[in-house]
Short mmCIF file of C-alpha atoms in Angstrom, two decimals:
data_model
loop_
_atom_site.label_atom_id
_atom_site.label_comp_id
_atom_site.label_asym_id
_atom_site.label_seq_id
_atom_site.Cartn_x
_atom_site.Cartn_y
_atom_site.Cartn_z
CA MET A 63 -17.07 4.87 -22.06
CA GLU A 64 -18.99 3.41 -19.59
CA GLU A 65 -19.44 6.10 -17.80
CA ARG A 66 -20.74 7.98 -20.69
CA LEU A 67 -22.60 4.84 -21.50
CA LYS A 68 -24.92 4.64 -18.12
CA LYS A 69 -25.95 8.09 -18.24
CA ARG A 70 -27.23 7.70 -21.94
CA GLU A 71 -31.16 6.43 -21.55
CA ASP A 72 -30.97 4.97 -25.13
CA ALA A 73 -28.30 3.31 -24.65
CA GLY A 74 -28.10 0.02 -25.97
CA GLY A 75 -27.50 -3.55 -25.71
CA GLU A 76 -24.96 -3.41 -28.57
CA GLU A 77 -23.16 -0.81 -27.11
CA GLN A 78 -22.72 -2.37 -24.21
CA GLU A 79 -21.36 -5.97 -25.89
CA LEU A 80 -19.12 -3.68 -27.49
CA LEU A 81 -17.86 -2.22 -23.90
CA GLN A 82 -16.84 -5.00 -22.70
CA GLU A 83 -15.36 -6.57 -25.63
CA ILE A 84 -13.13 -3.44 -25.49
CA ILE A 85 -12.18 -3.66 -21.62
CA ALA A 86 -11.64 -7.77 -21.66
CA GLN A 87 -9.15 -7.33 -24.67
CA THR A 88 -7.96 -3.89 -22.66
CA GLU A 89 -6.78 -6.61 -19.32
CA LYS A 90 -5.22 -8.98 -21.47
CA LEU A 91 -3.12 -6.56 -23.61
CA GLU A 92 -1.97 -4.90 -19.83
CA PHE A 93 -1.60 -9.59 -18.58
CA LEU A 94 0.59 -9.58 -21.49
CA VAL A 95 2.58 -6.62 -21.12
CA GLN A 96 2.89 -7.53 -17.50
CA SER A 97 4.49 -10.29 -18.49
CA LEU A 98 6.39 -9.29 -21.10
CA THR A 99 7.93 -7.03 -18.15
CA LYS A 100 8.70 -9.99 -16.00
CA MET A 101 10.37 -11.74 -18.24
CA SER A 102 12.09 -9.20 -19.33
CA ARG A 103 12.97 -8.29 -16.20
CA LEU A 104 14.64 -11.78 -14.58
CA GLU A 105 15.88 -12.12 -18.15
CA SER A 106 18.35 -9.19 -18.15
CA ASN A 107 19.54 -9.58 -13.96
CA ILE A 108 17.45 -6.00 -13.19
CA ILE A 109 14.98 -7.43 -10.67
CA LYS A 110 17.61 -10.05 -8.58
CA VAL A 111 15.94 -12.96 -7.01
CA SER A 112 17.29 -13.12 -3.29
CA PRO A 113 16.22 -16.07 -1.26
CA GLN A 114 15.79 -16.24 2.48
CA LYS A 115 14.63 -18.65 4.69
CA GLY A 116 11.44 -19.27 5.25
CA LYS A 117 8.34 -21.72 6.39
CA VAL A 118 6.86 -23.25 3.84
CA ILE A 119 3.77 -23.37 4.59
CA PRO A 120 2.37 -20.37 5.72
CA PHE A 121 3.91 -19.39 2.49
CA VAL A 122 1.64 -21.51 0.30
CA ARG A 123 -1.35 -21.02 2.40
CA GLU A 124 -1.29 -17.49 1.74
CA THR A 125 -0.41 -17.65 -1.66
CA VAL A 126 -3.77 -20.76 -1.98
CA SER A 127 -5.99 -18.09 -0.52
CA GLN A 128 -5.44 -15.04 -3.10
CA ILE A 129 -7.17 -17.23 -5.80
CA GLU A 130 -9.34 -19.83 -3.80
CA ALA A 131 -12.57 -17.20 -4.08
CA ALA A 132 -11.97 -16.89 -8.38
CA ALA A 133 -11.03 -20.87 -7.97
CA ARG A 134 -14.53 -21.28 -6.32
CA GLU A 135 -17.18 -18.82 -8.58
CA LYS A 136 -15.51 -21.40 -11.10
CA ARG A 137 -16.48 -24.36 -9.18
CA ARG A 138 -12.49 -25.33 -8.19
CA TYR A 139 -11.47 -26.24 -5.18
CA PHE A 140 -8.57 -26.45 -3.36
CA GLU A 141 -7.52 -29.06 -0.47
CA ILE A 142 -4.24 -28.19 1.57
CA GLY A 143 -2.01 -31.46 2.71
CA GLU A 144 0.94 -30.63 5.50
CA VAL A 145 4.19 -31.80 6.93
CA ASP A 146 5.72 -30.87 9.36
CA LYS A 147 4.13 -26.73 9.89
CA GLY A 148 7.70 -25.85 11.06
CA CYS A 149 9.18 -26.71 7.44
CA MET A 150 11.80 -24.62 5.57
CA ALA A 151 13.28 -23.79 2.92
CA LEU A 152 15.29 -20.87 0.88
CA PHE A 153 12.72 -18.28 -0.92
CA ASP A 154 12.06 -14.76 -2.68
CA VAL A 155 9.13 -14.68 -1.11
CA LYS A 156 7.94 -12.00 -4.12
CA TRP A 157 8.99 -14.19 -6.82
CA THR A 158 7.97 -17.64 -5.79
CA LYS A 159 4.74 -16.11 -5.39
CA GLU A 160 4.78 -15.22 -8.39
CA ALA A 161 5.76 -18.92 -9.71
CA LEU A 162 3.52 -21.38 -7.52
CA GLY A 163 0.50 -18.46 -8.58
CA ASN A 164 1.20 -19.16 -12.05
CA ILE A 165 0.79 -23.49 -11.51
CA LEU A 166 -1.96 -22.96 -9.49
CA ASP A 167 -3.97 -20.03 -11.31
CA ASN A 168 -3.17 -22.88 -14.35
CA ALA A 169 -4.63 -25.64 -12.46
CA VAL A 170 -8.29 -24.17 -12.09
CA LYS A 171 -7.64 -23.08 -15.70
CA TYR A 172 -7.80 -26.82 -16.63
CA SER A 173 -9.54 -28.73 -14.05
CA TYR A 174 -12.89 -30.15 -14.90
CA GLU A 175 -15.75 -27.79 -13.05
CA ASP A 176 -16.70 -29.55 -9.55
CA SER A 177 -13.25 -31.03 -8.97
CA THR A 178 -10.57 -30.78 -6.56
CA ILE A 179 -7.38 -29.22 -6.31
CA GLN A 180 -4.37 -31.18 -4.17
CA VAL A 181 -2.04 -29.27 -2.55
CA LEU A 182 0.99 -31.49 -0.81
CA ILE A 183 3.79 -29.76 0.67
CA ARG A 184 6.40 -32.97 0.93
CA GLU A 185 10.07 -32.35 3.01
CA TYR A 186 13.39 -34.52 1.87
CA GLU A 187 16.90 -34.55 2.44
CA LEU A 188 17.97 -31.68 0.21
CA TYR A 189 14.30 -30.30 -1.09
CA VAL A 190 11.05 -29.29 0.18
CA ALA A 191 8.40 -30.08 -2.74
CA ILE A 192 4.85 -28.27 -3.14
CA SER A 193 3.21 -30.76 -5.63
CA VAL A 194 -0.39 -29.16 -7.11
CA LYS A 195 -2.45 -32.06 -8.69
CA ASN A 196 -5.58 -31.58 -10.79
CA LYS A 197 -8.03 -33.44 -12.57
CA GLY A 198 -8.64 -31.85 -15.71
CA ILE A 199 -7.65 -32.77 -19.33
CA GLY A 200 -3.72 -33.82 -18.64
CA ILE A 201 -0.94 -32.95 -20.54
CA SER A 202 0.49 -35.49 -23.42
CA GLU A 203 4.31 -36.95 -23.37
CA GLN A 204 5.19 -35.03 -26.42
CA GLU A 205 4.37 -32.22 -24.90
CA SER A 206 5.78 -32.03 -21.81
CA SER A 207 9.04 -31.35 -23.10
CA LYS A 208 7.36 -28.45 -25.02
CA ILE A 209 5.59 -26.63 -22.12
CA PHE A 210 8.03 -24.58 -19.77
CA GLY A 211 9.01 -22.61 -23.16
CA ARG A 212 8.35 -19.26 -23.85
CA PHE A 213 4.79 -18.55 -26.09
CA TYR A 214 4.39 -22.53 -26.36
CA ARG A 215 0.73 -23.44 -25.75
CA SER A 216 -1.06 -26.68 -26.45
CA GLU A 217 -3.60 -26.61 -29.18
CA LYS A 218 -5.78 -28.63 -27.11
CA VAL A 219 -6.03 -25.23 -25.27
CA LEU A 220 -6.58 -22.06 -27.57
CA GLN A 221 -9.30 -20.73 -26.63
CA LYS A 222 -8.02 -20.56 -23.03
CA GLU A 223 -6.64 -16.92 -22.33
CA GLY A 224 -3.55 -16.75 -21.35
CA VAL A 225 0.02 -15.47 -23.28
CA GLY A 226 1.98 -19.03 -22.78
CA LEU A 227 4.39 -17.40 -20.10
CA GLY A 228 3.54 -18.51 -17.13
CA LEU A 229 5.43 -21.73 -16.85
CA TYR A 230 8.57 -20.60 -18.84
CA LEU A 231 8.32 -17.61 -15.85
CA ALA A 232 8.67 -20.27 -13.08
CA ARG A 233 10.41 -22.35 -14.25
CA LYS A 234 13.12 -19.02 -14.99
CA ILE A 235 12.08 -18.04 -11.12
CA LEU A 236 13.00 -21.34 -9.41
CA GLN A 237 15.81 -22.32 -10.91
CA ARG A 238 17.54 -18.42 -9.36
CA GLU A 239 16.91 -19.82 -5.73
CA ASN A 240 19.25 -23.30 -7.05
CA GLY A 241 15.16 -25.35 -7.03
CA TYR A 242 13.39 -26.76 -10.39
CA ILE A 243 9.74 -28.01 -11.51
CA GLU A 244 8.93 -30.97 -12.38
CA VAL A 245 5.95 -32.37 -14.09
CA ARG A 246 3.86 -35.60 -14.39
CA SER A 247 0.74 -36.08 -16.36
CA GLU A 248 -1.17 -38.26 -19.19
CA GLU A 249 -3.00 -36.88 -21.77
CA GLY A 250 -6.81 -37.03 -19.83
CA ASP A 251 -5.87 -37.60 -16.58
CA GLY A 252 -4.88 -34.17 -14.87
CA ALA A 253 -1.21 -32.62 -14.39
CA GLU A 254 0.76 -32.89 -11.07
CA PHE A 255 3.63 -29.62 -11.21
CA ILE A 256 6.14 -29.80 -7.75
CA LEU A 257 7.92 -27.18 -7.17
CA TYR A 258 11.38 -27.88 -5.49
CA LEU A 259 12.58 -25.50 -2.94
CA TRP A 260 15.82 -25.65 -2.14
CA LYS A 261 16.30 -25.84 1.93
CA GLY A 262 19.76 -24.63 2.05
#
């Protein structure tokens, strides 16, 4: 359809707008199907999460770099703080990238314009913690216990893109690696999500 419209000299703006809306809705549907497929495969153990010992900081840097350009276009910026560059933990690179990517995407989506998202890596006795802290709308105390549920979306963010599966998937993935995730937030004052990777 897009190619045909480009070839037509009499194609109007209304047709172009309709086409762009169809494309946008198709992309949303594709994203939903992919998210549901990932959830189903994780829950039914079709796909195994296989943690391997690896360096955390290079992994975090690579994951951030994959969404940094899109974040800059939306006038959100990342700042990475590090501990010992050699810190190691047990994690499945592919699936943990999915989990961290979901958290980073949310940080961009719910941050204020021209704000900085802080990504900090801290090492503890049993875990390496990856903290993602944004300056944005925040999460109320009542909602903090609900946000990791399947398909849960706050009424405050219904106008934003999403299907309510990102945090659910992130928590499931971390649990499969003997890790966990927590949130610290105050409404109107941003949110901090912390992913704890088990050191093994």
